[in-house]
CSV table of C-alpha atoms (C1' of nucleotides) in Angstrom, one decimal:
chain,number,residue,atom,x,y,z
A,342,MET,CA,0.1,-19.1,-25.4
A,343,THR,CA,1.4,-16.1,-23.5
A,344,ALA,CA,5.0,-16.3,-22.3
A,345,PRO,CA,5.0,-16.7,-18.5
A,346,THR,CA,6.6,-14.4,-15.9
A,347,VAL,CA,9.1,-15.8,-13.5
A,348,LEU,CA,8.8,-14.6,-9.9
A,349,TRP,CA,12.0,-15.4,-8.0
A,350,LEU,CA,11.3,-15.4,-4.3
A,351,ARG,CA,14.1,-15.0,-1.7
A,352,HIS,CA,13.6,-13.3,1.6
A,353,ASP,CA,9.9,-12.6,0.8
A,354,LEU,CA,8.0,-15.9,1.4
A,355,ARG,CA,4.6,-14.2,1.5
A,356,LEU,CA,1.6,-13.5,-0.7
A,357,ALA,CA,0.5,-10.3,1.0
A,358,ASP,CA,2.4,-7.1,0.5
A,359,ASN,CA,4.6,-8.7,-2.1
A,360,PRO,CA,5.2,-6.1,-4.9
A,361,ALA,CA,7.0,-8.5,-7.3
A,362,LEU,CA,4.2,-11.1,-7.0
A,363,LEU,CA,1.6,-8.5,-7.6
A,364,ALA,CA,3.4,-7.1,-10.6
A,365,ALA,CA,3.8,-10.7,-12.0
A,366,VAL,CA,0.1,-11.4,-11.6
A,367,ASP,CA,-0.9,-8.0,-13.0
A,368,ALA,CA,1.1,-8.7,-16.1
A,369,GLY,CA,-1.7,-11.1,-17.0
A,370,ALA,CA,0.6,-14.0,-18.0
A,371,PRO,CA,1.0,-17.3,-16.1
A,372,VAL,CA,3.4,-17.0,-13.2
A,373,VAL,CA,6.3,-19.4,-12.4
A,374,VAL,CA,6.8,-18.9,-8.6
A,375,LEU,CA,10.4,-20.0,-8.0
A,376,TYR,CA,12.4,-20.6,-4.9
A,377,VAL,CA,16.1,-21.5,-5.2
A,378,LEU,CA,18.1,-23.1,-2.4
A,379,ASP,CA,21.4,-21.4,-3.1
A,380,ASP,CA,24.4,-22.7,-1.1
A,381,VAL,CA,26.9,-21.9,-3.8
A,382,THR,CA,26.8,-18.3,-4.9
A,383,PRO,CA,29.8,-16.5,-3.5
A,384,GLY,CA,28.8,-13.8,-0.9
A,385,VAL,CA,25.3,-15.3,-0.4
A,386,ARG,CA,25.6,-16.9,3.0
A,387,PRO,CA,24.2,-20.5,3.2
A,388,LEU,CA,21.5,-20.8,5.8
A,389,GLY,CA,22.3,-22.2,9.2
A,390,GLY,CA,20.7,-25.3,10.7
A,391,ALA,CA,17.8,-23.7,12.6
A,392,SER,CA,17.0,-21.5,9.6
A,393,ARG,CA,16.9,-24.5,7.3
A,394,TRP,CA,14.3,-26.1,9.6
A,395,TRP,CA,12.3,-22.9,9.4
A,396,LEU,CA,12.6,-22.7,5.7
A,397,HIS,CA,11.3,-26.2,5.2
A,398,HIS,CA,8.1,-25.4,7.0
A,399,SER,CA,7.7,-21.9,5.6
A,400,LEU,CA,8.0,-23.2,2.0
A,401,THR,CA,5.5,-26.0,2.8
A,402,GLU,CA,3.0,-23.4,4.0
A,403,LEU,CA,3.7,-21.1,1.1
A,404,GLY,CA,3.2,-23.9,-1.4
A,405,ASP,CA,-0.2,-24.7,0.2
A,406,ARG,CA,-1.3,-21.1,0.2
A,407,LEU,CA,-0.2,-20.7,-3.4
A,408,ALA,CA,-2.0,-23.9,-4.5
A,409,ARG,CA,-5.3,-22.6,-3.0
A,410,ARG,CA,-5.0,-19.6,-5.3
A,411,GLY,CA,-4.3,-21.7,-8.4
A,412,GLY,CA,-0.5,-21.3,-8.3
A,413,ARG,CA,2.3,-23.7,-7.8
A,414,LEU,CA,5.7,-23.3,-6.1
A,415,VAL,CA,8.7,-24.4,-8.1
A,416,LEU,CA,11.7,-25.5,-6.1
A,417,ARG,CA,15.2,-25.7,-7.5
A,418,ARG,CA,18.7,-26.0,-6.0
A,419,GLY,CA,21.9,-24.4,-7.1
A,420,SER,CA,23.2,-21.0,-8.2
A,421,GLY,CA,20.2,-18.6,-8.2
A,422,THR,CA,21.5,-16.8,-11.3
A,423,HIS,CA,22.0,-20.1,-13.1
A,424,VAL,CA,18.7,-21.6,-12.1
A,425,VAL,CA,16.7,-18.5,-13.2
A,426,HIS,CA,18.3,-18.6,-16.6
A,427,GLU,CA,17.5,-22.3,-16.8
A,428,VAL,CA,13.9,-21.8,-15.9
A,429,VAL,CA,13.6,-18.9,-18.4
A,430,ALA,CA,14.9,-21.2,-21.1
A,431,GLN,CA,12.7,-24.1,-20.1
A,432,THR,CA,9.5,-22.0,-19.9
A,433,GLY,CA,10.1,-19.4,-22.6
A,434,ALA,CA,9.5,-16.7,-20.0
A,435,SER,CA,9.7,-13.1,-21.2
A,436,THR,CA,9.9,-11.4,-17.8
A,437,VAL,CA,11.6,-12.1,-14.5
A,438,VAL,CA,10.7,-10.1,-11.3
A,439,TRP,CA,12.0,-10.2,-7.8
A,440,ASN,CA,12.0,-8.1,-4.6
A,441,ARG,CA,15.4,-6.6,-3.8
A,442,ARG,CA,17.8,-8.0,-1.3
A,443,TYR,CA,20.5,-5.8,0.2
A,444,SER,CA,23.5,-7.9,1.1
A,445,GLN,CA,26.7,-7.4,-0.8
A,446,GLY,CA,26.8,-10.8,-2.4
A,447,GLY,CA,23.0,-10.8,-3.2
A,448,ARG,CA,23.2,-7.4,-4.8
A,449,ALA,CA,26.1,-8.3,-7.0
A,450,ALA,CA,24.4,-11.5,-8.1
A,451,ASP,CA,21.2,-9.7,-8.9
A,452,ALA,CA,22.9,-6.9,-10.8
A,453,GLY,CA,24.7,-9.5,-12.9
A,454,LEU,CA,21.5,-11.4,-13.5
A,455,LYS,CA,19.5,-8.3,-14.5
A,456,GLU,CA,22.2,-7.5,-17.1
A,457,SER,CA,22.5,-11.0,-18.5
A,458,LEU,CA,18.7,-11.4,-18.7
A,459,ARG,CA,18.4,-8.1,-20.6
A,460,ALA,CA,21.2,-9.2,-22.9
A,461,HIS,CA,19.0,-12.3,-23.7
A,462,GLY,CA,16.1,-10.0,-24.4
A,463,VAL,CA,14.3,-10.9,-21.2
A,464,HIS,CA,12.7,-8.1,-19.2
A,465,ALA,CA,13.9,-8.0,-15.6
A,466,GLU,CA,12.5,-5.8,-12.8
A,467,SER,CA,13.2,-5.6,-9.1
A,468,PHE,CA,11.0,-4.1,-6.4
A,469,HIS,CA,11.2,-2.4,-3.0
A,470,ALA,CA,9.6,-4.8,-0.5
A,471,ASN,CA,11.7,-5.8,2.4
A,472,LEU,CA,13.0,-2.6,4.1
A,473,LEU,CA,10.9,0.4,4.9
A,474,PHE,CA,13.7,2.7,3.7
A,475,GLU,CA,16.1,1.5,1.1
A,476,PRO,CA,19.7,2.0,2.2
A,477,TRP,CA,20.7,4.6,-0.4
A,478,THR,CA,17.7,6.9,0.2
A,479,ILE,CA,18.7,7.8,3.8
A,480,GLN,CA,21.7,10.1,4.0
A,481,THR,CA,23.4,12.6,6.3
A,482,GLY,CA,23.4,16.3,5.5
A,483,ALA,CA,26.8,15.6,3.9
A,484,GLY,CA,25.3,13.0,1.6
A,485,LYS,CA,27.0,10.1,3.5
A,486,PRO,CA,25.6,7.0,5.1
A,487,TYR,CA,24.7,7.2,8.8
A,488,GLN,CA,26.9,5.5,11.4
A,489,VAL,CA,24.8,6.3,14.4
A,490,PHE,CA,21.3,4.9,15.0
A,491,THR,CA,19.5,7.9,16.6
A,492,PRO,CA,20.1,10.4,13.8
A,493,PHE,CA,19.5,7.6,11.2
A,494,TRP,CA,16.1,6.7,12.6
A,495,ARG,CA,15.2,10.3,13.0
A,496,ALA,CA,15.9,10.9,9.4
A,497,CYS,CA,13.8,7.9,8.4
A,498,VAL,CA,10.9,8.9,10.5
A,499,ASN,CA,10.9,12.5,9.5
A,500,GLY,CA,11.0,11.7,5.8
A,501,PRO,CA,8.1,10.5,3.6
A,502,PRO,CA,6.1,7.8,5.3
A,503,PRO,CA,6.3,4.2,4.2
A,504,ARG,CA,3.7,3.1,1.7
A,505,ASP,CA,0.6,1.1,2.7
A,506,PRO,CA,0.8,-2.7,2.4
A,507,LEU,CA,-0.4,-4.3,-0.8
A,508,PRO,CA,-3.1,-6.9,-1.0
A,509,ALA,CA,-2.4,-10.6,-1.7
A,510,PRO,CA,-3.5,-11.6,-5.2
A,511,LYS,CA,-6.7,-13.6,-5.2
A,512,HIS,CA,-5.5,-15.8,-8.1
A,513,VAL,CA,-2.0,-16.7,-9.2
A,514,PRO,CA,-2.3,-18.4,-12.6
A,515,ALA,CA,0.1,-21.3,-13.1
A,516,PRO,CA,1.6,-22.2,-16.5
A,517,ALA,CA,-0.4,-24.9,-18.4
A,518,ASP,CA,2.6,-27.1,-18.6
A,519,PRO,CA,4.0,-27.9,-15.2
A,520,VAL,CA,7.5,-26.7,-14.6
A,521,ALA,CA,9.9,-29.3,-13.1
A,522,SER,CA,10.4,-28.9,-9.4
A,523,ASP,CA,12.6,-30.5,-6.7
A,524,ARG,CA,10.8,-32.3,-3.9
A,525,LEU,CA,11.2,-30.3,-0.7
A,526,ASP,CA,11.9,-33.5,1.3
A,527,ASP,CA,14.9,-34.2,-1.0
A,528,TRP,CA,16.5,-31.0,0.2
A,529,GLU,CA,16.8,-32.6,3.7
A,530,LEU,CA,16.4,-29.3,5.5
A,531,LEU,CA,15.0,-31.0,8.6
A,532,PRO,CA,17.4,-32.6,11.1
A,533,THR,CA,17.5,-36.4,11.5
A,534,ARG,CA,19.9,-38.5,13.6
A,535,PRO,CA,19.5,-36.7,15.9
A,536,ASP,CA,16.3,-34.8,15.5
A,537,TRP,CA,17.1,-31.7,17.5
A,538,ALA,CA,14.1,-29.7,16.3
A,539,GLY,CA,11.6,-30.8,19.0
A,540,GLY,CA,12.0,-27.5,20.9
A,541,LEU,CA,11.6,-25.6,17.7
A,542,ARG,CA,8.3,-27.4,16.9
A,543,GLU,CA,7.0,-26.7,20.4
A,544,ASN,CA,7.7,-23.0,20.1
A,545,TRP,CA,7.1,-22.0,16.5
A,546,THR,CA,4.8,-22.2,13.6
A,547,PRO,CA,6.6,-20.9,10.5
A,548,GLY,CA,4.7,-19.4,7.7
A,549,GLU,CA,2.9,-16.2,6.7
A,550,ARG,CA,-0.4,-17.1,8.4
A,551,ASP,CA,1.1,-17.5,11.8
A,552,ALA,CA,3.3,-14.4,11.3
A,553,ARG,CA,0.1,-12.4,10.7
A,554,ARG,CA,-1.4,-14.0,13.8
A,555,ARG,CA,1.6,-13.0,15.9
A,556,LEU,CA,1.5,-9.4,14.7
A,557,GLU,CA,-2.2,-9.1,15.5
A,558,GLU,CA,-1.8,-10.7,18.9
A,559,PHE,CA,1.1,-8.4,19.7
A,560,ALA,CA,-0.8,-5.3,18.6
A,561,THR,CA,-3.9,-6.1,20.5
A,562,ASP,CA,-2.7,-8.0,23.6
A,563,THR,CA,1.0,-7.6,24.2
A,564,LEU,CA,2.3,-4.2,23.1
A,565,ALA,CA,0.7,-2.5,26.1
A,566,ALA,CA,3.1,-4.3,28.3
A,567,TYR,CA,6.1,-3.7,26.1
A,568,GLY,CA,7.6,-1.5,28.7
A,569,LEU,CA,8.7,-4.7,30.4
A,570,ARG,CA,10.5,-5.9,27.3
A,571,ASP,CA,13.9,-6.1,29.0
A,572,GLU,CA,12.7,-8.8,31.4
A,573,PRO,CA,13.3,-12.1,29.7
A,574,ALA,CA,10.9,-14.1,31.9
A,575,ARG,CA,8.0,-12.0,30.6
A,576,GLU,CA,6.7,-12.8,27.2
A,577,VAL,CA,6.0,-9.3,25.9
A,578,THR,CA,8.1,-9.1,22.7
A,579,SER,CA,6.6,-9.6,19.3
A,580,ARG,CA,8.5,-12.8,18.3
A,581,LEU,CA,8.3,-11.6,14.7
A,582,SER,CA,12.0,-11.7,14.0
A,583,PRO,CA,12.1,-15.1,12.2
A,584,SER,CA,9.2,-14.1,10.0
A,585,LEU,CA,10.9,-10.8,9.2
A,586,ALA,CA,14.1,-12.7,8.3
A,587,PHE,CA,12.2,-14.9,5.9
A,588,GLY,CA,9.9,-12.2,4.7
A,589,GLU,CA,6.7,-14.0,5.8
A,590,ILE,CA,5.7,-10.6,7.0
A,591,SER,CA,7.0,-7.2,5.8
A,592,PRO,CA,8.0,-4.2,7.8
A,593,PHE,CA,5.3,-2.3,5.9
A,594,GLN,CA,2.7,-4.5,7.4
A,595,ILE,CA,4.1,-4.0,10.9
A,596,TRP,CA,4.4,-0.3,10.4
A,597,HIS,CA,0.9,0.0,9.1
A,598,ARG,CA,-0.6,-2.1,12.0
A,599,MET,CA,1.2,0.1,14.5
A,600,HIS,CA,-0.7,3.0,13.0
A,601,GLU,CA,-4.1,1.4,13.2
A,602,ALA,CA,-6.3,1.3,16.3
A,603,LEU,CA,-4.3,0.6,19.5
A,604,SER,CA,-5.2,0.9,23.1
A,605,THR,CA,-3.9,3.9,24.9
A,606,ALA,CA,-1.3,1.8,26.7
A,607,ALA,CA,-0.2,0.2,23.5
A,608,HIS,CA,-0.1,3.5,21.7
A,609,GLN,CA,2.4,4.7,24.3
A,610,GLN,CA,4.8,1.8,23.5
A,611,ARG,CA,4.5,2.0,19.8
A,612,GLY,CA,7.4,4.3,19.2
A,613,LYS,CA,9.7,2.1,21.2
A,614,PHE,CA,8.7,-1.0,19.3
A,615,LEU,CA,9.0,0.7,16.0
A,616,SER,CA,12.5,1.9,16.9
A,617,GLU,CA,13.4,-1.8,17.3
A,618,VAL,CA,12.2,-2.3,13.7
A,619,GLY,CA,14.4,0.7,13.0
A,620,TRP,CA,17.4,-1.1,14.3
A,621,ARG,CA,16.8,-3.7,11.6
A,622,GLU,CA,16.7,-0.9,9.1
A,623,PHE,CA,19.9,0.5,10.5
A,624,HIS,CA,21.8,-2.7,10.4
A,625,HIS,CA,20.8,-3.2,6.8
A,626,HIS,CA,21.8,0.4,6.1
A,627,VAL,CA,25.2,-0.2,7.7
A,628,ALA,CA,25.7,-3.6,6.0
A,629,PHE,CA,24.8,-2.1,2.6
A,630,HIS,CA,27.6,0.4,2.9
A,631,ALA,CA,30.1,-1.8,4.8
A,632,GLU,CA,32.7,-4.1,3.3
A,633,ASP,CA,31.3,-7.4,4.7
A,634,LEU,CA,29.6,-7.0,8.0
A,635,ALA,CA,29.9,-10.7,9.0
A,636,THR,CA,33.7,-10.8,8.6
A,637,VAL,CA,35.2,-7.3,8.7
A,638,ASN,CA,35.3,-4.9,11.6
A,639,VAL,CA,33.4,-1.7,10.9
A,640,ARG,CA,36.0,0.0,13.0
A,641,ARG,CA,39.1,-1.3,11.3
A,642,ARG,CA,41.1,-0.4,14.4
A,643,PHE,CA,39.8,-3.7,15.8
A,644,ASP,CA,41.7,-5.7,13.1
A,645,ASP,CA,44.7,-5.9,15.4
A,646,PHE,CA,42.8,-6.9,18.5
A,647,GLY,CA,44.4,-9.9,20.2
A,648,TRP,CA,41.5,-12.2,20.6
A,649,GLU,CA,42.1,-15.4,22.6
A,650,THR,CA,41.9,-18.7,20.8
A,651,PRO,CA,39.5,-20.9,22.9
A,652,GLY,CA,39.7,-24.6,23.0
A,653,ASP,CA,36.7,-26.7,21.9
A,654,GLU,CA,35.9,-27.6,25.5
A,655,GLU,CA,35.8,-24.0,26.6
A,656,LEU,CA,33.7,-23.0,23.6
A,657,ASP,CA,31.3,-25.8,24.2
A,658,ARG,CA,30.7,-24.6,27.7
A,659,TRP,CA,29.4,-21.4,26.2
A,660,ARG,CA,27.6,-23.0,23.3
A,661,TYR,CA,25.6,-25.4,25.4
A,662,GLY,CA,25.1,-23.3,28.6
A,663,ARG,CA,27.6,-24.7,31.1
A,664,THR,CA,29.6,-21.6,31.8
A,665,GLY,CA,28.6,-21.5,35.4
A,666,ILE,CA,27.1,-18.0,34.9
A,667,PRO,CA,23.4,-18.6,35.3
A,668,LEU,CA,21.9,-15.9,33.1
A,669,VAL,CA,24.4,-16.7,30.3
A,670,ASP,CA,23.6,-20.4,30.6
A,671,ALA,CA,19.9,-19.8,30.6
A,672,GLY,CA,20.1,-17.8,27.4
A,673,MET,CA,22.4,-20.3,25.6
A,674,ARG,CA,20.0,-23.1,26.5
A,675,GLU,CA,17.0,-21.2,25.4
A,676,LEU,CA,18.8,-20.7,22.1
A,677,TRP,CA,19.8,-24.3,21.7
A,678,HIS,CA,16.3,-25.6,22.6
A,679,THR,CA,14.1,-23.0,20.8
A,680,GLY,CA,16.2,-21.4,18.1
A,681,TYR,CA,15.6,-18.1,19.8
A,682,MET,CA,17.0,-16.0,22.7
A,683,HIS,CA,15.5,-13.0,24.4
A,684,ASN,CA,17.2,-9.8,23.2
A,685,ARG,CA,18.5,-8.7,26.6
A,686,VAL,CA,20.0,-12.1,27.2
A,687,ARG,CA,21.6,-12.1,23.7
A,688,MET,CA,23.6,-9.0,24.7
A,689,VAL,CA,24.6,-10.6,28.0
A,690,ALA,CA,25.6,-13.9,26.5
A,691,ALA,CA,27.5,-12.2,23.6
A,692,SER,CA,29.2,-9.8,26.0
A,693,PHE,CA,30.3,-12.7,28.1
A,694,LEU,CA,32.0,-14.5,25.2
A,695,VAL,CA,33.6,-11.4,23.7
A,696,LYS,CA,34.6,-9.5,26.8
A,697,ASN,CA,34.9,-12.1,29.7
A,698,LEU,CA,36.4,-14.8,27.5
A,699,LEU,CA,38.0,-12.4,24.9
A,700,VAL,CA,36.8,-14.6,22.0
A,701,ASP,CA,36.5,-13.1,18.6
A,702,TRP,CA,33.0,-11.9,18.0
A,703,ARG,CA,32.9,-13.8,14.6
A,704,VAL,CA,33.0,-17.1,16.6
A,705,GLY,CA,29.9,-16.2,18.5
A,706,GLU,CA,28.2,-14.8,15.4
A,707,GLN,CA,28.7,-18.1,13.5
A,708,TRP,CA,27.1,-20.0,16.4
A,709,PHE,CA,24.2,-17.7,16.5
A,710,TRP,CA,23.9,-18.0,12.7
A,711,ASP,CA,23.6,-21.7,12.9
A,712,THR,CA,21.3,-21.9,15.9
A,713,LEU,CA,18.9,-18.9,15.5
A,714,VAL,CA,15.7,-19.2,13.6
A,715,ASP,CA,15.8,-15.5,13.0
A,716,ALA,CA,19.4,-15.4,11.8
A,717,ASP,CA,19.7,-12.3,9.5
A,718,GLU,CA,22.6,-11.4,7.3
A,719,ALA,CA,22.7,-7.8,8.7
A,720,ASN,CA,21.2,-8.0,12.1
A,721,ASN,CA,23.2,-10.9,13.5
A,722,PRO,CA,26.7,-9.6,12.6
A,723,GLY,CA,25.6,-6.0,13.2
A,724,ASN,CA,24.6,-6.7,16.8
A,725,TRP,CA,27.6,-8.9,17.5
A,726,GLN,CA,29.9,-6.0,16.3
A,727,TRP,CA,27.9,-3.6,18.4
A,728,VAL,CA,28.6,-5.8,21.5
A,729,ALA,CA,32.2,-6.2,20.6
A,730,GLY,CA,32.7,-2.5,20.2
A,731,SER,CA,33.9,-2.9,16.6
A,732,GLY,CA,30.6,-2.0,15.0
A,733,ALA,CA,28.5,1.0,14.1
A,734,ASP,CA,27.3,3.1,17.1
A,735,ALA,CA,28.9,0.7,19.4
A,736,ALA,CA,29.0,1.1,23.2
A,737,PRO,CA,32.2,2.5,24.7
A,738,TYR,CA,34.8,-0.1,25.4
A,739,PHE,CA,34.6,0.2,29.1
A,740,ARG,CA,31.0,-0.8,29.2
A,741,ILE,CA,31.2,-4.4,30.1
A,742,PHE,CA,28.1,-6.2,31.1
A,743,ASN,CA,28.2,-8.0,34.5
A,744,PRO,CA,25.9,-11.0,33.9
A,745,ARG,CA,25.1,-11.2,37.6
A,746,ALA,CA,24.1,-7.5,37.8
A,747,GLN,CA,22.0,-7.9,34.7
A,748,ALA,CA,20.2,-10.9,36.3
A,749,ASP,CA,19.6,-8.8,39.4
A,750,ARG,CA,18.1,-6.0,37.3
A,751,PHE,CA,16.1,-7.9,34.8
A,752,ASP,CA,15.4,-11.3,36.3
A,753,ARG,CA,15.2,-10.3,39.9
A,754,ASP,CA,13.2,-13.3,41.1
A,755,GLY,CA,15.2,-15.7,39.0
A,756,GLU,CA,12.2,-17.0,37.0
A,757,TYR,CA,13.9,-17.0,33.7
A,758,VAL,CA,17.1,-18.6,35.0
A,759,ARG,CA,15.2,-21.4,36.7
A,760,ARG,CA,13.2,-22.0,33.6
A,761,TRP,CA,16.3,-23.0,31.6
A,762,VAL,CA,18.7,-23.9,34.4
A,763,PRO,CA,16.6,-25.8,36.9
A,764,GLU,CA,19.7,-27.2,38.7
A,765,VAL,CA,21.1,-23.8,39.5
A,766,GLY,CA,22.1,-23.6,43.2
A,767,THR,CA,22.6,-27.4,43.4
A,768,GLY,CA,25.8,-29.4,43.3
A,769,ASP,CA,25.0,-30.3,39.7
A,770,TYR,CA,25.6,-26.8,38.5
A,771,PRO,CA,29.2,-26.0,37.4
A,772,GLU,CA,31.5,-23.4,39.0
A,773,PRO,CA,32.0,-20.3,36.9
A,774,MET,CA,34.5,-21.0,34.2
A,775,VAL,CA,36.0,-17.6,34.7
A,776,ASP,CA,36.2,-15.0,37.4
A,777,LEU,CA,34.0,-12.1,36.4
A,778,ALA,CA,35.9,-9.4,38.2
A,779,GLN,CA,39.3,-10.5,37.0
A,780,SER,CA,38.2,-11.1,33.4
A,781,ARG,CA,36.6,-7.7,33.4
A,782,ARG,CA,39.9,-6.1,34.3
A,783,ASP,CA,41.7,-8.2,31.6
A,784,ALA,CA,39.2,-7.0,29.0
A,785,LEU,CA,39.6,-3.4,30.0
A,786,GLU,CA,43.3,-3.9,29.6
A,787,ALA,CA,43.0,-5.6,26.2
A,788,TYR,CA,40.6,-2.9,25.0
A,789,GLU,CA,43.0,-0.3,26.2
A,790,GLN,CA,45.4,-1.4,23.5
A,791,ILE,CA,42.8,-0.6,20.8
A,792,ARG,CA,42.6,3.0,21.7
A,793,ARG,CA,46.1,3.8,20.5
B,438,DT,C1',34.6,24.5,13.6
B,439,DT,C1',32.2,23.9,17.4
B,440,DC,C1',29.2,21.7,20.3
B,441,DG,C1',25.5,18.9,21.8
B,442,DA,C1',24.3,14.3,22.0
B,443,DC,C1',24.8,9.7,22.4
B,444,DT,C1',20.1,1.9,23.3
B,445,DT,C1',20.7,-1.3,26.5
B,446,DG,C1',26.7,-0.2,32.5
B,447,DG,C1',29.7,-1.0,36.6
B,448,DT,C1',31.7,-0.4,41.1
C,1484,DC,C1',31.3,8.5,41.1
C,1485,DC,C1',33.7,6.3,37.0
C,1486,DA,C1',34.9,5.8,32.0
C,1487,DA,C1',36.0,8.4,25.8
C,1488,DG,C1',35.2,9.1,21.4
C,1489,DT,C1',33.0,10.6,17.6
C,1490,DC,C1',29.1,11.5,14.9
C,1491,DG,C1',26.2,14.8,12.7
C,1492,DA,C1',24.2,19.4,12.1
DNA sequence: TTCGACTTGGT
DNA sequence: CCAAGTCGA
């Protein structure tokens, strides 16, 4: 009997381009493929509601794919560190492998685990899988982390190119004795009473297989029209963000596909699309070096900002799309219904909360965390801080989106707004909850205080 | 130290 | 036309 290898999966729910999986299989021993639902480890953020829905289906699909290759997915709940030790003890595993995660809490837990495993004589190894450029490898000339996107991405692109994606193993040998696993249904990741996931089901198919399909469709059909990406009524974005968040697809696979055959028109848009992938890299870079991106202002000067404290009723108008500002409401309803919001509209809806209502960006960030299927520990707070002006490479304070002007520019014929707010222009649609011109002036005044 | 450059804007 | 600040080389 060979001692098995434990593969601990986290944000890498895929078989292709999975270095830790490949290493586990190549070791020649049976592989215990483990996923841990961890709501308890300090600094590891529990998934929000929409993400839990996605996770359920992604794990189901992964389990099926694994089974077709002879493997078996083992599910456990609790502290990741504790569970891994438990599984090692139960199986007599000699090796544990995983792909690196980059959040503060995740790194701390993994470093501690590596140390304690080695102290128990268990070999532990981590792999580079989920970012094109690991955060500590990109530095300014002065050896410091970047705080501005453009030079950061230039440094990435001008350095050694990302490796080619790795193949999926054809066979994943499971241990002869089955390892105890939770039943996925018992985790109750799907909503009941009420089941609010109907819009999610209509719009998404979680899992590696559909992620690959979306990438291929984007590369062959959609990328050529990516120049229209700012218009929310068009469907010209990749919609890969939730799959990237769960690691159903890797940035290496995306990068590589963008360097394969593309039409001339698509080729012209490639750099723009890859720079959006670059923003994901940038936010992870910033988060790696920041204190805690989801709670602490990158620009500490904002710590004294006098945010308003909104009532539940006011906040609910924003959350559920009843602000009386059509583009904001359209976006918030798209989010509530589908677990997703077009990027341009995210900026407008976030700007409205932070600048027109002067609500702390953390309040909006938490709502997005709970409702987005692509909620990401670095991207979500990083983008909210960017909008608020407290973040890295943030817009100047006096840049305040006007949601009406944004609608005129990017939804000129009102198609997107009508799709989500059909009653717009009728007596059923609410009056604006705030005067845009006055609240803009108030915001400029409030932000003026920060400058001192 | 200097200096060019800087995702996404508004009136 | 307006509106700074600061990053990075």
